[in-house]
PDB file of C-alpha atoms and ligand atoms in Angstrom:
ATOM      1  CA  MET A   1      90.096  91.607  70.214  1.00 52.00           C
ATOM      2  CA  ALA A   2      90.161  90.074  74.076  1.00 69.00           C
ATOM      3  CA  ASP A   3      87.835  91.317  76.660  1.00 86.00           C
ATOM      4  CA  ILE A   4      89.116  94.057  78.550  1.00 92.00           C
ATOM      5  CA  ASN A   5      88.910  94.040  82.181  1.00 97.00           C
ATOM      6  CA  GLY A   6      88.624  97.266  83.636  1.00 98.00           C
ATOM      7  CA  LYS A   7      89.472  96.146  87.018  1.00 98.00           C
ATOM      8  CA  LYS A   8      92.789  94.469  85.969  1.00 98.00           C
ATOM      9  CA  LEU A   9      93.769  97.942  84.199  1.00 98.00           C
ATOM     10  CA  ALA A  10      93.291  99.655  87.013  1.00 98.00           C
ATOM     11  CA  ALA A  11      94.972  97.292  89.467  1.00 98.00           C
ATOM     12  CA  GLU A  12      97.853  97.169  87.535  1.00 98.00           C
ATOM     13  CA  ARG A  13      98.383 100.580  87.222  1.00 98.00           C
ATOM     14  CA  ALA A  14      98.070 101.306  91.173  1.00 98.00           C
ATOM     15  CA  VAL A  15     100.667  99.021  91.198  1.00 98.00           C
ATOM     16  CA  ASP A  16     103.214 101.100  89.257  1.00 98.00           C
ATOM     17  CA  TYR A  17     102.766 103.554  92.726  1.00 98.00           C
ATOM     18  CA  ILE A  18     104.689 100.815  95.076  1.00 98.00           C
ATOM     19  CA  GLN A  19     108.352 101.540  95.785  1.00 98.00           C
ATOM     20  CA  GLN A  20     111.024  99.324  97.114  1.00 98.00           C
ATOM     21  CA  ASP A  21     110.967  98.868 100.810  1.00 98.00           C
ATOM     22  CA  MET A  22     107.252 100.068 101.309  1.00 98.00           C
ATOM     23  CA  ILE A  23     104.842  98.259 103.651  1.00 98.00           C
ATOM     24  CA  ILE A  24     101.799  97.674 101.823  1.00 99.00           C
ATOM     25  CA  GLY A  25      98.080  96.961 102.225  1.00 99.00           C
ATOM     26  CA  LEU A  26      96.168  94.332 100.156  1.00 99.00           C
ATOM     27  CA  GLY A  27      92.686  94.711  99.229  1.00 98.00           C
ATOM     28  CA  THR A  28      90.145  92.649  99.031  1.00 98.00           C
ATOM     29  CA  GLY A  29      87.752  91.305  96.259  1.00 98.00           C
ATOM     30  CA  SER A  30      87.782  90.611  92.739  1.00 98.00           C
ATOM     31  CA  THR A  31      89.769  94.020  91.854  1.00 98.00           C
ATOM     32  CA  ALA A  32      92.064  93.915  94.395  1.00 98.00           C
ATOM     33  CA  TYR A  33      92.979  90.197  93.234  1.00 98.00           C
ATOM     34  CA  TRP A  34      94.854  91.401  90.096  1.00 98.00           C
ATOM     35  CA  ALA A  35      96.846  94.395  92.013  1.00 99.00           C
ATOM     36  CA  ILE A  36      98.262  91.553  94.291  1.00 99.00           C
ATOM     37  CA  GLN A  37      98.748  89.225  91.471  1.00 98.00           C
ATOM     38  CA  LYS A  38     100.948  91.833  89.927  1.00 98.00           C
ATOM     39  CA  ILE A  39     102.800  92.430  93.119  1.00 99.00           C
ATOM     40  CA  GLY A  40     103.241  88.827  93.418  1.00 98.00           C
ATOM     41  CA  THR A  41     104.931  89.002  90.254  1.00 98.00           C
ATOM     42  CA  LYS A  42     107.023  92.091  90.954  1.00 98.00           C
ATOM     43  CA  VAL A  43     108.567  90.197  94.088  1.00 98.00           C
ATOM     44  CA  LYS A  44     109.795  87.476  92.106  1.00 98.00           C
ATOM     45  CA  GLU A  45     111.405  89.848  90.060  1.00 98.00           C
ATOM     46  CA  GLY A  46     113.047  91.715  92.919  1.00 98.00           C
ATOM     47  CA  LEU A  47     110.685  94.153  94.808  1.00 98.00           C
ATOM     48  CA  ARG A  48     111.012  94.355  98.419  1.00 98.00           C
ATOM     49  CA  ILE A  49     108.043  94.930 100.003  1.00 98.00           C
ATOM     50  CA  LYS A  50     106.322  93.630 103.147  1.00 98.00           C
ATOM     51  CA  ALA A  51     102.639  93.408 103.096  1.00 98.00           C
ATOM     52  CA  ILE A  52      99.202  93.149 105.444  1.00 98.00           C
ATOM     53  CA  ALA A  53      96.355  91.943 103.998  1.00 98.00           C
ATOM     54  CA  THR A  54      92.650  92.842 104.475  1.00 98.00           C
ATOM     55  CA  SER A  55      90.854  89.402 104.702  1.00 98.00           C
ATOM     56  CA  ARG A  56      92.122  85.755 104.938  1.00 98.00           C
ATOM     57  CA  GLU A  57      91.215  85.550 101.246  1.00 98.00           C
ATOM     58  CA  SER A  58      94.004  87.955 100.248  1.00 98.00           C
ATOM     59  CA  GLU A  59      96.573  87.082 102.894  1.00 98.00           C
ATOM     60  CA  LYS A  60      96.275  83.253 101.473  1.00 98.00           C
ATOM     61  CA  LEU A  61      96.751  84.736  97.752  1.00 99.00           C
ATOM     62  CA  ALA A  62      99.748  86.514  98.881  1.00 98.00           C
ATOM     63  CA  THR A  63     101.187  83.705 100.868  1.00 98.00           C
ATOM     64  CA  ASP A  64     100.822  81.797  97.364  1.00 98.00           C
ATOM     65  CA  LEU A  65     102.691  84.181  95.907  1.00 98.00           C
ATOM     66  CA  GLN A  66     105.444  84.270  98.279  1.00 98.00           C
ATOM     67  CA  ILE A  67     104.787  88.286  98.953  1.00 98.00           C
ATOM     68  CA  PRO A  68     106.044  88.433 102.555  1.00 98.00           C
ATOM     69  CA  LEU A  69     103.563  89.163 105.035  1.00 98.00           C
ATOM     70  CA  THR A  70     104.012  91.493 108.335  1.00 98.00           C
ATOM     71  CA  SER A  71     101.591  92.664 110.859  1.00 98.00           C
ATOM     72  CA  PHE A  72     100.672  95.504 113.285  1.00 98.00           C
ATOM     73  CA  ALA A  73     102.903  94.186 115.934  1.00 98.00           C
ATOM     74  CA  GLU A  74     105.542  95.315 113.686  1.00 97.00           C
ATOM     75  CA  ASN A  75     104.156  97.943 111.710  1.00 95.00           C
ATOM     76  CA  ASN A  76     101.949 100.210 112.666  1.00 94.00           C
ATOM     77  CA  ILE A  77     102.382 102.918 109.381  1.00 98.00           C
ATOM     78  CA  LEU A  78     101.862 101.257 105.780  1.00 98.00           C
ATOM     79  CA  ASP A  79     102.902 103.213 102.992  1.00 98.00           C
ATOM     80  CA  LEU A  80      99.921 102.761 100.556  1.00 98.00           C
ATOM     81  CA  THR A  81      97.161 100.210 100.319  1.00 99.00           C
ATOM     82  CA  ILE A  82      95.975  99.383  97.084  1.00 99.00           C
ATOM     83  CA  ASP A  83      91.914  98.077  97.202  1.00 99.00           C
ATOM     84  CA  GLY A  84      88.688  98.287  95.457  1.00 98.00           C
ATOM     85  CA  ALA A  85      85.353  99.561  96.087  1.00 99.00           C
ATOM     86  CA  ASP A  86      81.672  98.746  95.547  1.00 98.00           C
ATOM     87  CA  GLU A  87      80.949 102.697  94.642  1.00 98.00           C
ATOM     88  CA  VAL A  88      82.910 105.481  94.437  1.00 98.00           C
ATOM     89  CA  ASP A  89      81.493 109.312  94.438  1.00 98.00           C
ATOM     90  CA  LYS A  90      83.189 112.628  93.270  1.00 97.00           C
ATOM     91  CA  ASN A  91      84.158 113.466  96.510  1.00 98.00           C
ATOM     92  CA  PHE A  92      86.218 110.070  96.752  1.00 98.00           C
ATOM     93  CA  ASN A  93      83.734 108.894  99.366  1.00 98.00           C
ATOM     94  CA  LEU A  94      83.155 105.096  98.847  1.00 98.00           C
ATOM     95  CA  ILE A  95      80.826 101.978 100.008  1.00 98.00           C
ATOM     96  CA  LYS A  96      82.817  99.016 100.577  1.00 98.00           C
ATOM     97  CA  GLY A  97      81.998  95.615 102.014  1.00 98.00           C
ATOM     98  CA  GLY A  98      80.549  93.803  99.499  1.00 98.00           C
ATOM     99  CA  GLY A  99      83.076  91.093  99.918  1.00 98.00           C
ATOM    100  CA  GLY A 100      82.552  91.373 103.743  1.00 98.00           C
ATOM    101  CA  ALA A 101      85.998  92.517 104.561  1.00 98.00           C
ATOM    102  CA  LEU A 102      85.049  96.234 105.152  1.00 98.00           C
ATOM    103  CA  LEU A 103      86.386  96.468 109.031  1.00 98.00           C
ATOM    104  CA  ARG A 104      89.908  95.327 108.384  1.00 98.00           C
ATOM    105  CA  GLU A 105      89.648  97.144 104.812  1.00 98.00           C
ATOM    106  CA  LYS A 106      88.874 100.438 106.837  1.00 98.00           C
ATOM    107  CA  ILE A 107      91.523  99.316 109.741  1.00 98.00           C
ATOM    108  CA  VAL A 108      94.395  99.142 106.984  1.00 98.00           C
ATOM    109  CA  ALA A 109      93.357 102.020 104.900  1.00 98.00           C
ATOM    110  CA  ALA A 110      92.952 104.410 108.060  1.00 98.00           C
ATOM    111  CA  ALA A 111      96.922 103.186 108.934  1.00 98.00           C
ATOM    112  CA  SER A 112      98.038 103.993 105.171  1.00 98.00           C
ATOM    113  CA  THR A 113      99.903 107.105 104.117  1.00 98.00           C
ATOM    114  CA  ARG A 114      98.155 106.859 100.900  1.00 98.00           C
ATOM    115  CA  PHE A 115      94.960 104.910 100.307  1.00 99.00           C
ATOM    116  CA  ILE A 116      94.483 103.878  96.304  1.00 99.00           C
ATOM    117  CA  VAL A 117      91.047 102.962  95.159  1.00 99.00           C
ATOM    118  CA  VAL A 118      91.026 100.932  92.129  1.00 98.00           C
ATOM    119  CA  VAL A 119      87.616 100.414  90.194  1.00 98.00           C
ATOM    120  CA  ASP A 120      85.969  99.850  86.897  1.00 98.00           C
ATOM    121  CA  GLU A 121      84.177 102.561  85.466  1.00 98.00           C
ATOM    122  CA  SER A 122      80.697 100.500  86.550  1.00 98.00           C
ATOM    123  CA  LYS A 123      81.786 101.990  90.208  1.00 98.00           C
ATOM    124  CA  ILE A 124      81.389 105.101  89.757  1.00 98.00           C
ATOM    125  CA  VAL A 125      78.383 106.935  90.573  1.00 98.00           C
ATOM    126  CA  GLU A 126      76.883 110.355  91.243  1.00 98.00           C
ATOM    127  CA  GLN A 127      75.762 109.394  94.822  1.00 98.00           C
ATOM    128  CA  LEU A 128      76.459 106.953  96.781  1.00 98.00           C
ATOM    129  CA  GLY A 129      73.254 104.562  98.130  1.00 98.00           C
ATOM    130  CA  LYS A 130      72.401 102.356  95.240  1.00 98.00           C
ATOM    131  CA  PHE A 131      74.546  99.380  96.255  1.00 98.00           C
ATOM    132  CA  PRO A 132      73.225  97.966  99.904  1.00 98.00           C
ATOM    133  CA  LEU A 133      76.014  99.243 102.529  1.00 98.00           C
ATOM    134  CA  PRO A 134      77.346  96.657 104.672  1.00 99.00           C
ATOM    135  CA  VAL A 135      76.937  97.378 108.058  1.00 99.00           C
ATOM    136  CA  GLU A 136      79.034  95.130 110.444  1.00 99.00           C
ATOM    137  CA  VAL A 137      77.482  93.836 113.708  1.00 99.00           C
ATOM    138  CA  VAL A 138      78.337  91.686 116.583  1.00 98.00           C
ATOM    139  CA  PRO A 139      75.769  88.593 116.701  1.00 98.00           C
ATOM    140  CA  PHE A 140      74.811  89.407 120.323  1.00 98.00           C
ATOM    141  CA  ALA A 141      71.167  91.034 119.961  1.00 98.00           C
ATOM    142  CA  PHE A 142      71.561  91.458 116.339  1.00 98.00           C
ATOM    143  CA  GLU A 143      68.039  91.285 116.166  1.00 98.00           C
ATOM    144  CA  ARG A 144      67.484  94.455 118.108  1.00 98.00           C
ATOM    145  CA  THR A 145      70.597  95.818 116.374  1.00 98.00           C
ATOM    146  CA  ILE A 146      68.654  95.590 112.897  1.00 98.00           C
ATOM    147  CA  GLN A 147      65.573  97.257 114.139  1.00 98.00           C
ATOM    148  CA  THR A 148      67.715 100.753 115.378  1.00 98.00           C
ATOM    149  CA  ILE A 149      69.628 100.594 111.753  1.00 98.00           C
ATOM    150  CA  ARG A 150      66.119 100.187 110.234  1.00 98.00           C
ATOM    151  CA  SER A 151      64.949 103.287 111.859  1.00 98.00           C
ATOM    152  CA  LEU A 152      67.543 105.032 110.059  1.00 98.00           C
ATOM    153  CA  GLY A 153      65.855 104.907 106.819  1.00 97.00           C
ATOM    154  CA  CYS A 154      66.824 101.860 105.120  1.00 98.00           C
ATOM    155  CA  ILE A 155      65.889  98.340 104.325  1.00 98.00           C
ATOM    156  CA  PRO A 156      68.286  96.004 106.362  1.00 98.00           C
ATOM    157  CA  ARG A 157      69.008  92.310 104.955  1.00 98.00           C
ATOM    158  CA  ILE A 158      71.319  90.126 106.940  1.00 98.00           C
ATOM    159  CA  ARG A 159      73.641  88.593 104.312  1.00 98.00           C
ATOM    160  CA  LEU A 160      73.365  84.816 104.186  1.00 98.00           C
ATOM    161  CA  ALA A 161      76.155  82.389 102.647  1.00 98.00           C
ATOM    162  CA  GLU A 162      74.641  78.700 101.747  1.00 97.00           C
ATOM    163  CA  ASN A 163      71.666  79.573 103.910  1.00 96.00           C
ATOM    164  CA  LYS A 164      73.319  80.378 107.039  1.00 98.00           C
ATOM    165  CA  PHE A 165      74.183  83.750 108.377  1.00 98.00           C
ATOM    166  CA  TYR A 166      77.267  85.188 106.567  1.00 98.00           C
ATOM    167  CA  LEU A 167      80.495  85.222 109.051  1.00 98.00           C
ATOM    168  CA  THR A 168      83.350  88.100 108.595  1.00 98.00           C
ATOM    169  CA  ASP A 169      86.820  87.018 109.139  1.00 98.00           C
ATOM    170  CA  ASN A 170      86.018  88.730 112.931  1.00 98.00           C
ATOM    171  CA  GLY A 171      83.079  86.672 113.521  1.00 98.00           C
ATOM    172  CA  ASN A 172      80.391  89.172 112.900  1.00 98.00           C
ATOM    173  CA  TYR A 173      77.623  89.251 110.865  1.00 98.00           C
ATOM    174  CA  ILE A 174      77.075  91.895 107.970  1.00 98.00           C
ATOM    175  CA  ILE A 175      73.562  93.671 107.323  1.00 99.00           C
ATOM    176  CA  ASP A 176      73.305  94.889 103.804  1.00 98.00           C
ATOM    177  CA  CYS A 177      71.150  97.881 103.925  1.00 98.00           C
ATOM    178  CA  GLU A 178      69.133  99.320 101.051  1.00 98.00           C
ATOM    179  CA  PHE A 179      69.252 103.505 101.600  1.00 97.00           C
ATOM    180  CA  GLU A 180      68.983 104.073  97.804  1.00 91.00           C
ATOM    181  CA  ASP A 181      70.274 107.521  98.446  1.00 95.00           C
ATOM    182  CA  ILE A 182      72.973 108.707 100.649  1.00 98.00           C
ATOM    183  CA  ALA A 183      73.154 112.148 100.455  1.00 97.00           C
ATOM    184  CA  HIS A 184      75.224 112.989 103.587  1.00 98.00           C
ATOM    185  CA  PRO A 185      77.979 110.163 103.940  1.00 98.00           C
ATOM    186  CA  ASP A 186      79.785 111.804 106.936  1.00 98.00           C
ATOM    187  CA  ALA A 187      76.698 112.036 109.039  1.00 98.00           C
ATOM    188  CA  LEU A 188      74.964 108.412 108.487  1.00 98.00           C
ATOM    189  CA  HIS A 189      78.437 106.982 109.108  1.00 98.00           C
ATOM    190  CA  THR A 190      78.599 108.583 112.577  1.00 98.00           C
ATOM    191  CA  ARG A 191      74.917 107.872 112.980  1.00 98.00           C
ATOM    192  CA  LEU A 192      75.191 104.054 112.082  1.00 98.00           C
ATOM    193  CA  ASN A 193      78.548 103.379 114.242  1.00 98.00           C
ATOM    194  CA  LEU A 194      77.044 105.274 117.480  1.00 98.00           C
ATOM    195  CA  ILE A 195      74.378 102.149 117.307  1.00 98.00           C
ATOM    196  CA  PRO A 196      75.466  99.898 120.254  1.00 98.00           C
ATOM    197  CA  GLY A 197      76.118  96.532 118.229  1.00 98.00           C
ATOM    198  CA  VAL A 198      77.480  97.716 115.216  1.00 99.00           C
ATOM    199  CA  VAL A 199      81.154  97.051 114.814  1.00 98.00           C
ATOM    200  CA  ASP A 200      82.174  99.307 111.729  1.00 98.00           C
ATOM    201  CA  ASN A 201      79.948 100.268 108.248  1.00 99.00           C
ATOM    202  CA  GLY A 202      81.081 100.092 104.640  1.00 99.00           C
ATOM    203  CA  LEU A 203      81.178 104.018 104.389  1.00 99.00           C
ATOM    204  CA  PHE A 204      84.858 105.360 103.598  1.00 99.00           C
ATOM    205  CA  VAL A 205      84.523 109.024 104.045  1.00 98.00           C
ATOM    206  CA  ASN A 206      87.345 111.329 103.139  1.00 97.00           C
ATOM    207  CA  MET A 207      89.936 108.215 103.232  1.00 98.00           C
ATOM    208  CA  ALA A 208      90.839 107.929  99.757  1.00 98.00           C
ATOM    209  CA  ASN A 209      93.938 109.794  98.034  1.00 98.00           C
ATOM    210  CA  ILE A 210      93.983 108.296  94.832  1.00 98.00           C
ATOM    211  CA  VAL A 211      91.269 106.515  92.456  1.00 98.00           C
ATOM    212  CA  VAL A 212      92.115 104.614  89.469  1.00 98.00           C
ATOM    213  CA  ILE A 213      89.492 104.186  87.202  1.00 98.00           C
ATOM    214  CA  GLY A 214      89.830 101.450  84.253  1.00 98.00           C
ATOM    215  CA  ASN A 215      87.580 102.040  81.433  1.00 98.00           C
ATOM    216  CA  LEU A 216      85.764  99.754  79.261  1.00 95.00           C
ATOM    217  CA  ASN A 217      87.949 101.337  76.348  1.00 96.00           C
ATOM    218  CA  GLY A 218      91.169 100.236  77.731  1.00 97.00           C
ATOM    219  CA  THR A 219      92.449 103.563  78.934  1.00 98.00           C
ATOM    220  CA  VAL A 220      92.397 104.035  82.406  1.00 98.00           C
ATOM    221  CA  GLU A 221      92.155 107.814  84.520  1.00 98.00           C
ATOM    222  CA  VAL A 222      93.763 108.561  87.573  1.00 98.00           C
ATOM    223  CA  ARG A 223      91.557 111.055  90.026  1.00 98.00           C
ATOM    224  CA  THR A 224      93.974 112.435  92.831  1.00 98.00           C
ATOM    225  CA  ARG A 225      92.667 114.543  95.454  1.00 93.00           C
TER     226      ARG A 225
HETATM  227  C1  5RP B   1      85.396  93.613  99.790  1.00 79.93           C
HETATM  228  C2  5RP B   1      85.255  95.090  99.367  1.00 79.93           C
HETATM  229  C3  5RP B   1      85.850  94.908  98.000  1.00 79.93           C
HETATM  230  O1  5RP B   1      86.858  95.876  97.492  1.00 79.93           O
HETATM  231  C4  5RP B   1      84.565  95.571  97.057  1.00 79.93           C
HETATM  232  O2  5RP B   1      83.073  94.841  97.391  1.00 79.93           O
HETATM  233  C5  5RP B   1      84.464  95.593  95.382  1.00 79.93           C
HETATM  234  O3  5RP B   1      84.754  94.499  95.130  1.00 79.93           O
HETATM  235  P1  5RP B   1      85.508  93.445  93.533  1.00 79.93           P
HETATM  236  O4  5RP B   1      86.683  94.245  93.082  1.00 79.93           O
HETATM  237  O5  5RP B   1      85.289  92.891  93.438  1.00 79.93           O
HETATM  238  O6  5RP B   1      84.083  94.574  92.623  1.00 79.93           O
HETATM  239  O7  5RP B   1      85.095  96.036 100.051  1.00 79.93           O
HETATM  240  O8  5RP B   1      84.989  93.958 101.273  1.00 79.93           O
END
């Protein structure tokens, strides 16, 4: 029997929510990848949609698949966004940004009427925090920003790529913060974003409407808020 891919199962199920003439947000990462592939197939079969991507990587994939793209200059509201997550708790709160796209992902999700999160079962947790929380900071004074983030009770590490500081699509750095347990995501979200130099963080609180979970046994669970 072929290996079951929970990410693919979840992502493809979420694409069923897309209807003709919708404006769609395209997520980033290895789960969103499958949603974008499926959307590309449906577009070839006649689905009429326009999309806004949450990263340059997803934008390139959409372009390669001939998915029509639009922008916030033309469309302020999206009907539906499909994106992955690094952790999902029972209250639909998320950690995102493992792929470094958290800022654009949050802007796009916030502009969407419906935000569908697609994950395999490994991403479902009792409490957020085992996955280091990504925080996007501006390069200016990042050393000081990191110290202030540390004072919130985490071990912060600047993300590296090929021995250099990883740069987001927005030209910023990512600080991966080990909190272990995040008991109050909403409060932490606010405290982090109040630190000068922090652009945004990977906590998505009260944003997801639907979570689609692909299980290793081949089933798909849909949780709706
Ligand atoms: C990118 C993200 C991704 O959605 C998240 O990291 C999950 O990635 P994957 O689907 O590859 O497991 O937030 O910034």
